[in-house]
PDB file of C-alpha atoms in Angstrom:
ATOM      1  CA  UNK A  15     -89.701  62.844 -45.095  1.00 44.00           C
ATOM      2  CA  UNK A  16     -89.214  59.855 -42.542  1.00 43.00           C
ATOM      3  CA  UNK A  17     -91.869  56.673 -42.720  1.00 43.00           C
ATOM      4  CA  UNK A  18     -94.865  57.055 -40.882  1.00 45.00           C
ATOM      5  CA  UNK A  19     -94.038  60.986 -40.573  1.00 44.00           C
ATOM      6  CA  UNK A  20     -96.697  63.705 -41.377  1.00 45.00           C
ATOM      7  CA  UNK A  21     -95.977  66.637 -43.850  1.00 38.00           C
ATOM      8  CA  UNK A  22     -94.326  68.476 -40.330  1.00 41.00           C
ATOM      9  CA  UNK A  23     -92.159  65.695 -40.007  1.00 44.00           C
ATOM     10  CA  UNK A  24     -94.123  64.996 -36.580  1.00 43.00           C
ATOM     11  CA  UNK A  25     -94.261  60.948 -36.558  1.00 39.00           C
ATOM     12  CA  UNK A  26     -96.978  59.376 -37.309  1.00 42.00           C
ATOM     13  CA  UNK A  27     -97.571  55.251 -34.784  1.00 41.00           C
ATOM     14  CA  UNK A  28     -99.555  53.544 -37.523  1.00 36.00           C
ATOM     15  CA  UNK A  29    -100.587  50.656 -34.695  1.00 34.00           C
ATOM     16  CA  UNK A  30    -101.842  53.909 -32.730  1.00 36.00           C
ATOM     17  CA  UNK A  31    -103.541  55.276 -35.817  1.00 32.00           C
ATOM     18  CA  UNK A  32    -106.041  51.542 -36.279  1.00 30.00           C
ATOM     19  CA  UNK A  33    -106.112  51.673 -32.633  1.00 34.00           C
ATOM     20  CA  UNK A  34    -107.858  55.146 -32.491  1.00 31.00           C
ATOM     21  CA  UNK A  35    -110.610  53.853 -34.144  1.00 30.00           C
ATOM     22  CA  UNK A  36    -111.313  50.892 -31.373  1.00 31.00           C
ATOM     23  CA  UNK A  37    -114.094  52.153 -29.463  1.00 36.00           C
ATOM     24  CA  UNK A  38    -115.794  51.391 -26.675  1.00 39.00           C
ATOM     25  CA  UNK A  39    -118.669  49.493 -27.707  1.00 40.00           C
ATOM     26  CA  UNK A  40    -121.777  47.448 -26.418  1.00 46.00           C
ATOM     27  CA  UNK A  41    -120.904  43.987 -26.471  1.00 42.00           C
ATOM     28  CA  UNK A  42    -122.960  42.654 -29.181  1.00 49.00           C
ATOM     29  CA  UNK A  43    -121.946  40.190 -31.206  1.00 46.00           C
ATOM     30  CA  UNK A  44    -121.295  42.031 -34.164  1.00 47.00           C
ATOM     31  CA  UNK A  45    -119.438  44.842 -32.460  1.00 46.00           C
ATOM     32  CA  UNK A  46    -117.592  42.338 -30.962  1.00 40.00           C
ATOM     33  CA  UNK A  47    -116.194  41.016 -34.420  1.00 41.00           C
ATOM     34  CA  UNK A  48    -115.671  44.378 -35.308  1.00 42.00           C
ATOM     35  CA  UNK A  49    -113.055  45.194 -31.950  1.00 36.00           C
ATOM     36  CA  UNK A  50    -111.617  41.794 -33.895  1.00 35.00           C
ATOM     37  CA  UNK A  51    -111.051  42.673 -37.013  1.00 41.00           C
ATOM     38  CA  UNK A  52    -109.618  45.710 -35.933  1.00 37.00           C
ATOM     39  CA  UNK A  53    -107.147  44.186 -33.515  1.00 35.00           C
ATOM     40  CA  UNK A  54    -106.281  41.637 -35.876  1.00 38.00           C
ATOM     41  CA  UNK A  55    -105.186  44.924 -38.880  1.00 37.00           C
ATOM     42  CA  UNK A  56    -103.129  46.855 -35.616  1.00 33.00           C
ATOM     43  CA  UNK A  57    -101.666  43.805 -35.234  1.00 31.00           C
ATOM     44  CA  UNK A  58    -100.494  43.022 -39.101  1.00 38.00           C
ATOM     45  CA  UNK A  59     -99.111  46.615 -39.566  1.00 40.00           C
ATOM     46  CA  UNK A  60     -97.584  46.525 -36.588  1.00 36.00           C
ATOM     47  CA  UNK A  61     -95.946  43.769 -37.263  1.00 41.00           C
ATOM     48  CA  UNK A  62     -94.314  44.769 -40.819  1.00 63.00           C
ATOM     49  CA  UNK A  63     -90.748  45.947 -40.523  1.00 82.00           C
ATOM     50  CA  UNK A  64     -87.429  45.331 -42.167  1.00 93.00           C
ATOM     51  CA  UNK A  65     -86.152  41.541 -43.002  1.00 93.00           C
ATOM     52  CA  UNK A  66     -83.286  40.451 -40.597  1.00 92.00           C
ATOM     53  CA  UNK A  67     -81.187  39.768 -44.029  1.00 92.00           C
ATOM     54  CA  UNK A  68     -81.323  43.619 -45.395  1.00 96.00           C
ATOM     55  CA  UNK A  69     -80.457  47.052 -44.067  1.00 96.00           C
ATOM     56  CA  UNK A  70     -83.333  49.566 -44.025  1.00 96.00           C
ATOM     57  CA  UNK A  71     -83.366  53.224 -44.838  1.00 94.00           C
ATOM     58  CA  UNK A  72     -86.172  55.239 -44.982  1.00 91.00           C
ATOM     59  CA  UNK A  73     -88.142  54.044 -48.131  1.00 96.00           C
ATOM     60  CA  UNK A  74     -85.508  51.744 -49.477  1.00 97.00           C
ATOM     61  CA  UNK A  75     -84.561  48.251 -48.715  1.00 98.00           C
ATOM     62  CA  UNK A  76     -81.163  46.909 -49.411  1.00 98.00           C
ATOM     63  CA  UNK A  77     -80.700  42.952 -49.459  1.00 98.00           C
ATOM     64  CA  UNK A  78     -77.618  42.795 -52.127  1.00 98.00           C
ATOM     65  CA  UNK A  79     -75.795  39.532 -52.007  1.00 98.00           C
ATOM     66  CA  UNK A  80     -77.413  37.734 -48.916  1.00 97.00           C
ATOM     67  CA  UNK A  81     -77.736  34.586 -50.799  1.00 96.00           C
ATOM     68  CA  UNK A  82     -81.232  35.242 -50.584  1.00 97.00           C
ATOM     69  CA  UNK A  83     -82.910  31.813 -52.442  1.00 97.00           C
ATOM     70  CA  UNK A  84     -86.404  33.123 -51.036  1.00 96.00           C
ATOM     71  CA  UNK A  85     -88.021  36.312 -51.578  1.00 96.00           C
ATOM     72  CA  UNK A  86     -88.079  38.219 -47.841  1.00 94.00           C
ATOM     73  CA  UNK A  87     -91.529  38.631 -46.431  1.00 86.00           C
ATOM     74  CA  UNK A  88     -91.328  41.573 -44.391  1.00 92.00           C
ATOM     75  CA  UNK A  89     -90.682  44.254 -46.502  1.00 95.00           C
ATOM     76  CA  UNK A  90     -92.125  47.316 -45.029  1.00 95.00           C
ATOM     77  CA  UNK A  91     -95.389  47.947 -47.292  1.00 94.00           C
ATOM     78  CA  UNK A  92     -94.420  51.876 -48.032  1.00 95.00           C
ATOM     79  CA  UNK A  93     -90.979  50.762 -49.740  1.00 97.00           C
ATOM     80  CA  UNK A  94     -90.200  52.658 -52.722  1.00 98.00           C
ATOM     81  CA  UNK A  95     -86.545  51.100 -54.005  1.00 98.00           C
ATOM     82  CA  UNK A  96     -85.990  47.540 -53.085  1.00 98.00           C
ATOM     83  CA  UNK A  97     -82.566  45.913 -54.449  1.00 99.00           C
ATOM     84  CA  UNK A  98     -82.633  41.461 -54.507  1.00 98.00           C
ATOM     85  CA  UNK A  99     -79.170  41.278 -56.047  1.00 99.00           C
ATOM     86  CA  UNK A 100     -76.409  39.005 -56.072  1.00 98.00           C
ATOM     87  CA  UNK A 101     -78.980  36.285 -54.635  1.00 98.00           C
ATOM     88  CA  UNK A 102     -80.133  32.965 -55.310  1.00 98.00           C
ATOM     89  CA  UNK A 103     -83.611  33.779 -56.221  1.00 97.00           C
ATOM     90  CA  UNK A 104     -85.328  31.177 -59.029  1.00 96.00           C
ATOM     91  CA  UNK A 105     -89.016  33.018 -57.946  1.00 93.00           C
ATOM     92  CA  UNK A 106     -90.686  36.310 -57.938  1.00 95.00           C
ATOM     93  CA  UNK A 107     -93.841  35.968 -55.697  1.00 94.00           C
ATOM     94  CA  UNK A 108     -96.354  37.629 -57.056  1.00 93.00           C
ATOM     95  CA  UNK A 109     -98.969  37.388 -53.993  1.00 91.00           C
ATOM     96  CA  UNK A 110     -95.702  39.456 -51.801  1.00 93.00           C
ATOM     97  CA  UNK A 111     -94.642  42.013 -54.907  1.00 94.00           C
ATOM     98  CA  UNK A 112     -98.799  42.597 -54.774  1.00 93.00           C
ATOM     99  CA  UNK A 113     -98.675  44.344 -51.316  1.00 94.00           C
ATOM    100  CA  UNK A 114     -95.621  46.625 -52.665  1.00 96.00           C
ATOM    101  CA  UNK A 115     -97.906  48.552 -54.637  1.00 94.00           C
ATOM    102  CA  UNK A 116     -95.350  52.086 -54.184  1.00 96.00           C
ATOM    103  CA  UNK A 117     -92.037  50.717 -55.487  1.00 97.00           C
ATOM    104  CA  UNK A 118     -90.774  53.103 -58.163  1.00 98.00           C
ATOM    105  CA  UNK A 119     -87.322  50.995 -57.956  1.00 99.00           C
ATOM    106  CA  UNK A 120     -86.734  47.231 -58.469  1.00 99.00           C
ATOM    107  CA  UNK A 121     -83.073  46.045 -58.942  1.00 99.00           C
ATOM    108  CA  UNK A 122     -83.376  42.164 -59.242  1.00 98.00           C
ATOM    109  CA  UNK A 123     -80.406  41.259 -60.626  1.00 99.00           C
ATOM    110  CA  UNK A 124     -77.647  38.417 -60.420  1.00 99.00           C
ATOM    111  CA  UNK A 125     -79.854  36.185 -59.330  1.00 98.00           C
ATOM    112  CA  UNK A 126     -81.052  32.749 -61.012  1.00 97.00           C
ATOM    113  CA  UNK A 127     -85.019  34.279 -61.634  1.00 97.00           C
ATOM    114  CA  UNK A 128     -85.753  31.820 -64.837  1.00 91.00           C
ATOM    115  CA  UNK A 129     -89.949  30.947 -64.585  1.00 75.00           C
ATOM    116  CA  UNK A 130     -92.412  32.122 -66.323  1.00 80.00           C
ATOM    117  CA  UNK A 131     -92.751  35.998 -65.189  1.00 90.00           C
ATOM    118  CA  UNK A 132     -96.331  36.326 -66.820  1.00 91.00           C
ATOM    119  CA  UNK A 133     -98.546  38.362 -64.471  1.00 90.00           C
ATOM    120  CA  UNK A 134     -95.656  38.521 -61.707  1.00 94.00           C
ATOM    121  CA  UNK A 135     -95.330  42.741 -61.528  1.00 94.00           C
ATOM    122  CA  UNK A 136     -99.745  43.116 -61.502  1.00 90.00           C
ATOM    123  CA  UNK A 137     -99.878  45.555 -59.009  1.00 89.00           C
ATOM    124  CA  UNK A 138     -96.844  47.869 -59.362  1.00 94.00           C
ATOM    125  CA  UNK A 139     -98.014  50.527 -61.883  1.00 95.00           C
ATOM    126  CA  UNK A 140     -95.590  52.895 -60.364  1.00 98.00           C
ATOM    127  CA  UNK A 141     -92.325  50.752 -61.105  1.00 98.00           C
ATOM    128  CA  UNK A 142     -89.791  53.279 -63.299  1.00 98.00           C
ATOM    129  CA  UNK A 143     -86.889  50.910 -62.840  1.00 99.00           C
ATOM    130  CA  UNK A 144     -86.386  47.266 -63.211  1.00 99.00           C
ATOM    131  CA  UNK A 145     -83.221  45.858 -63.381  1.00 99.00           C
ATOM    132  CA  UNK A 146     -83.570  41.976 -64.031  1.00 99.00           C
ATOM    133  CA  UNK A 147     -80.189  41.405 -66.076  1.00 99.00           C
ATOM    134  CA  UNK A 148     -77.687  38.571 -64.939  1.00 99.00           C
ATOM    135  CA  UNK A 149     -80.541  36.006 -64.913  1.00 98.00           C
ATOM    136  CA  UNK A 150     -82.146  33.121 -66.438  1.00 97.00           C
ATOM    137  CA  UNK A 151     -85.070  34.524 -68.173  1.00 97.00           C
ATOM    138  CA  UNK A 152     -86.290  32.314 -71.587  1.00 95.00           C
ATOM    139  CA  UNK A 153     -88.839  34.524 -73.270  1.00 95.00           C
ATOM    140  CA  UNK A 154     -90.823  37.513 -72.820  1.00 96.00           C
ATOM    141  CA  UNK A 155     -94.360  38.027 -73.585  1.00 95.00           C
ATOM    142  CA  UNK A 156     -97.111  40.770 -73.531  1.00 95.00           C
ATOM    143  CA  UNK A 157     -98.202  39.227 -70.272  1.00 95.00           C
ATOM    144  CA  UNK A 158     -94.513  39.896 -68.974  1.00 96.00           C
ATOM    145  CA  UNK A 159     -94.368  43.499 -68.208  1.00 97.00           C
ATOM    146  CA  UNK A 160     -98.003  44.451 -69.641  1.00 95.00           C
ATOM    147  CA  UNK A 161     -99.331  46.240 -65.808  1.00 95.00           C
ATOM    148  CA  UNK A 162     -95.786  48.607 -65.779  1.00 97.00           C
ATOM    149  CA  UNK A 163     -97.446  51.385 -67.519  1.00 96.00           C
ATOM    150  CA  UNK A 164     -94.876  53.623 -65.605  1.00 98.00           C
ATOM    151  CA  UNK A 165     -91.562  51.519 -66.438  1.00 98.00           C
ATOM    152  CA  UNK A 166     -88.462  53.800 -68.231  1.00 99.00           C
ATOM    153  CA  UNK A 167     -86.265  52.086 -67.687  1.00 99.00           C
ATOM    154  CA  UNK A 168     -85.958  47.975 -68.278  1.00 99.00           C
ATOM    155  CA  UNK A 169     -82.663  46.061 -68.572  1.00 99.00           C
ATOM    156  CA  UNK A 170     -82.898  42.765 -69.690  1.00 98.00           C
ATOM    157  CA  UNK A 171     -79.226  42.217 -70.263  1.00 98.00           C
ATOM    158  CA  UNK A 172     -77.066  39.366 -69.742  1.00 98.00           C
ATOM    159  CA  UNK A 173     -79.960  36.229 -69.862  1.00 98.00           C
ATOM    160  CA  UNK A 174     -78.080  33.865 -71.842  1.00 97.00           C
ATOM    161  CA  UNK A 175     -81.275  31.704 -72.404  1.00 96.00           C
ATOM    162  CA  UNK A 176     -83.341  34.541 -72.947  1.00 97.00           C
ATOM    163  CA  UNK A 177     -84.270  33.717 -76.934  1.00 95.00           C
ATOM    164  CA  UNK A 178     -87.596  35.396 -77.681  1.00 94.00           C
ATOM    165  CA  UNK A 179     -89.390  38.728 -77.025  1.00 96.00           C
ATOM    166  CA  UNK A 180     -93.452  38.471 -78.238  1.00 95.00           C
ATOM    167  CA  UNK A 181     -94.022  41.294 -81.078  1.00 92.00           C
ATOM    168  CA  UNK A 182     -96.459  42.877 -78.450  1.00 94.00           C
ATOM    169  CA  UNK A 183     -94.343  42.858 -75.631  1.00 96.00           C
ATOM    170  CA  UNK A 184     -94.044  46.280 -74.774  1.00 97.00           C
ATOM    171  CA  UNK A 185     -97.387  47.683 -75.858  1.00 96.00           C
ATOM    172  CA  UNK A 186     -98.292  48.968 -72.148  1.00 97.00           C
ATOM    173  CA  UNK A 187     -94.745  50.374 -71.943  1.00 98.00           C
ATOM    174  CA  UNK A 188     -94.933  53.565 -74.003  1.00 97.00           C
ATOM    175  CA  UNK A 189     -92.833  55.302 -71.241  1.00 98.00           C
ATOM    176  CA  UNK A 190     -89.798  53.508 -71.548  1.00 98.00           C
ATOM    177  CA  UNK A 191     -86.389  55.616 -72.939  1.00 98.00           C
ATOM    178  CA  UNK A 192     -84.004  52.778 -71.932  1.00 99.00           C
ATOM    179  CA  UNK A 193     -84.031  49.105 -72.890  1.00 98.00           C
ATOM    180  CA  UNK A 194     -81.592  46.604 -72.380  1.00 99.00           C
ATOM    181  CA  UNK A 195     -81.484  42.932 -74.116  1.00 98.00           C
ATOM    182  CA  UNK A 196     -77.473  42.694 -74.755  1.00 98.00           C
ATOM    183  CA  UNK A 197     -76.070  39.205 -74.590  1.00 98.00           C
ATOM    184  CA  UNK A 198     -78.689  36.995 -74.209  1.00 98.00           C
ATOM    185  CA  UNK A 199     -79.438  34.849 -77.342  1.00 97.00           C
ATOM    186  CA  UNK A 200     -81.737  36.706 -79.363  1.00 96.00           C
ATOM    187  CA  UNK A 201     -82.094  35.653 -83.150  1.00 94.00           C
ATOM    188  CA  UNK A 202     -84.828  37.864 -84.004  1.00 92.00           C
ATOM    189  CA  UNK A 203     -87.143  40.937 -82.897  1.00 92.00           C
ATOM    190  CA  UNK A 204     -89.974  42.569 -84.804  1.00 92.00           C
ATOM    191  CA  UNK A 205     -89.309  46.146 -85.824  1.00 92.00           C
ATOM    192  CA  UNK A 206     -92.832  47.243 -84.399  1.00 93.00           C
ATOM    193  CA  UNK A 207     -91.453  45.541 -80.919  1.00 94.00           C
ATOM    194  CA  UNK A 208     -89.294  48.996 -80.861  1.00 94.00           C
ATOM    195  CA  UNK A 209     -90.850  51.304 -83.608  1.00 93.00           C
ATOM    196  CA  UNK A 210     -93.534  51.725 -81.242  1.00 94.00           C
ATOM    197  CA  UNK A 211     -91.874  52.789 -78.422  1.00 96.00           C
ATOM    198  CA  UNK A 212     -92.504  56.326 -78.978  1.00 96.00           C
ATOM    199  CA  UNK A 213     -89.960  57.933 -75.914  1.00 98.00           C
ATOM    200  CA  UNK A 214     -86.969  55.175 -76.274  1.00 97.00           C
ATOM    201  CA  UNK A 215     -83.750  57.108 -76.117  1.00 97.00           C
ATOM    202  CA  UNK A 216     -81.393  54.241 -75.223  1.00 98.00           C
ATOM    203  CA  UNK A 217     -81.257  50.721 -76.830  1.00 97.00           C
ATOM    204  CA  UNK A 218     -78.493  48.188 -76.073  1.00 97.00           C
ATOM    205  CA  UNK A 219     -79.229  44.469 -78.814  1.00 95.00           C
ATOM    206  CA  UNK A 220     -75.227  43.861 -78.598  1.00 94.00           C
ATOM    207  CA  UNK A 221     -73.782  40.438 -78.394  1.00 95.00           C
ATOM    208  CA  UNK A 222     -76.440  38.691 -79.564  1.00 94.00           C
ATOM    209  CA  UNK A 223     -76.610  36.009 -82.460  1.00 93.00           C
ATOM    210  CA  UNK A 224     -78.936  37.885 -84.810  1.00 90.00           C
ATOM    211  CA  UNK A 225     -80.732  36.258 -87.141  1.00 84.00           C
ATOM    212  CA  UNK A 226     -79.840  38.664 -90.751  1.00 79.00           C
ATOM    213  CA  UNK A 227     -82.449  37.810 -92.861  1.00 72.00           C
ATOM    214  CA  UNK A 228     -85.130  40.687 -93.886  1.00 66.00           C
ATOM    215  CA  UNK A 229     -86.305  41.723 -91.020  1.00 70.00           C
ATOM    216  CA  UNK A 230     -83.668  42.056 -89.204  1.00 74.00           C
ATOM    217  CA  UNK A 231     -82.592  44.811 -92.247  1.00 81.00           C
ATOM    218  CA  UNK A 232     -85.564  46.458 -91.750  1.00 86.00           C
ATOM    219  CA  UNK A 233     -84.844  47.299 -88.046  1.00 83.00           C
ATOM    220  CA  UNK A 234     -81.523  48.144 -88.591  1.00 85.00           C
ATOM    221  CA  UNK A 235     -82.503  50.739 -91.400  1.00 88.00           C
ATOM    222  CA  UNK A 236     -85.341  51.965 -89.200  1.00 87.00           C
ATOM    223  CA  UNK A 237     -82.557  52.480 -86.652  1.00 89.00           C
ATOM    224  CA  UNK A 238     -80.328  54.117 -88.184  1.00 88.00           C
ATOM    225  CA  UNK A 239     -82.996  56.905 -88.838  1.00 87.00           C
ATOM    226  CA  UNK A 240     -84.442  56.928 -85.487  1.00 89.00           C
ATOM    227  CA  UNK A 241     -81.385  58.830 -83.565  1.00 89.00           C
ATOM    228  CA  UNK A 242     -81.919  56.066 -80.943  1.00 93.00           C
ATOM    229  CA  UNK A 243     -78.753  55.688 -79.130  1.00 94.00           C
ATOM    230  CA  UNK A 244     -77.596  52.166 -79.617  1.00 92.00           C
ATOM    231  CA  UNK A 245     -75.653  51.000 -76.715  1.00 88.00           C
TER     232      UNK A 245
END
């Protein structure tokens, strides 16, 4: 079904649809602000379409390698998969990513993303996919990916500075069957990080300089036993 479109595939002017509501009204003053107001919301979704840099398609939004060192501002608000790679993005605006509240798909990377991420993904509890390997990323904390409630599948891969994951990380991500943090410089992760991921199918911890001491044994033992695939 088409953006904008009804279930009949009839479509759907959202400018028209705000506009409907624009009475005429007696000209008091606080009708007056209302005619505003309303004018002022026609005008913002009217005004939404797809970023000069990307190509548009339906409900996805495809801005691979447009050296891209800002994050484009006029995604259309209904998109469901947006890809950022092969950019120059150092910044994931949190304020913009807000107003994309329906992604299910978010392929970030190849890009040079290396700030704090704390906080960054609050309103996208529908996100299934995030890709944000090929980065900069340092550590990861609950704060990190704590709203994706939905997330199954995170790949972390390929963050050469990346060097610690909080125990607690991935509390709020019971959903996730694939996780990714090959080659980045992990020394250590608590078992618990991964013992309580409760649907993980698909685990990839290669090419990194583990730290063999105790508890390292531990997860490797509980792995073994787990009939987690180990990528």
């Amino acid at each position: 079904m088409a953006p904008g479109s009804d279930l009949h595939g009839n479509y759907q002017d959202p400018v028209k649809e705000v506009q409907f509501y624009i009475m005429p009204l007696p000209l008091s003053s606080k009708n007056v602000w209302m005619v505003v107001l309303l004018s002022r919301i026609s005008w913002t979704v009217g005004s939404i379409s797809c970023p000069k840099e990307c190509i548009c398609q339906y409900l996805a939004v495809n801005c691979t390698g447009k050296l891209l060192e800002e994050f484009p501002t006029t995604i259309p608000l209904d998109t469901r998969q947006l890809v950022l790679a092969q950019n120059k993005l150092s910044y994931l605006p949190s304020l913009e990513l807000h107003f994309l509240s329906d992604l299910i798909y978010l392929d970030c990377s190849s890009n040079t993303l290396g700030k704090d991420l704390d906080f960054t993904f609050v309103s996208m509890i529908k996100l299934i996919y995030l890709d944000l390997s090929f980065n900069n990323l340092t550590q990861v904390t609950f704060g990190t990916f704590s709203q994706l409630s939905s997330l199954v599948v995170l790949k972390l891969s390929d963050n050469p500075s990346l060097m610690e994951i909080e125990k607690d990380s991935f509390a709020n991500n019971t959903r996730l069957r694939h996780l990714d943090v090959s080659r980045c410089s992990l020394k250590f992760i608590d078992t618990s990080t991964i013992r309580d991921l409760p649907n993980l199918r698909n685990l990839g911890l290669g090419e990194n300089p583990w730290f063999c001491n105790c508890s390292f044994m531990e997860l490797s033992s509980w792995l073994k036993e787990s009939g987690i695939t180990i990528l």
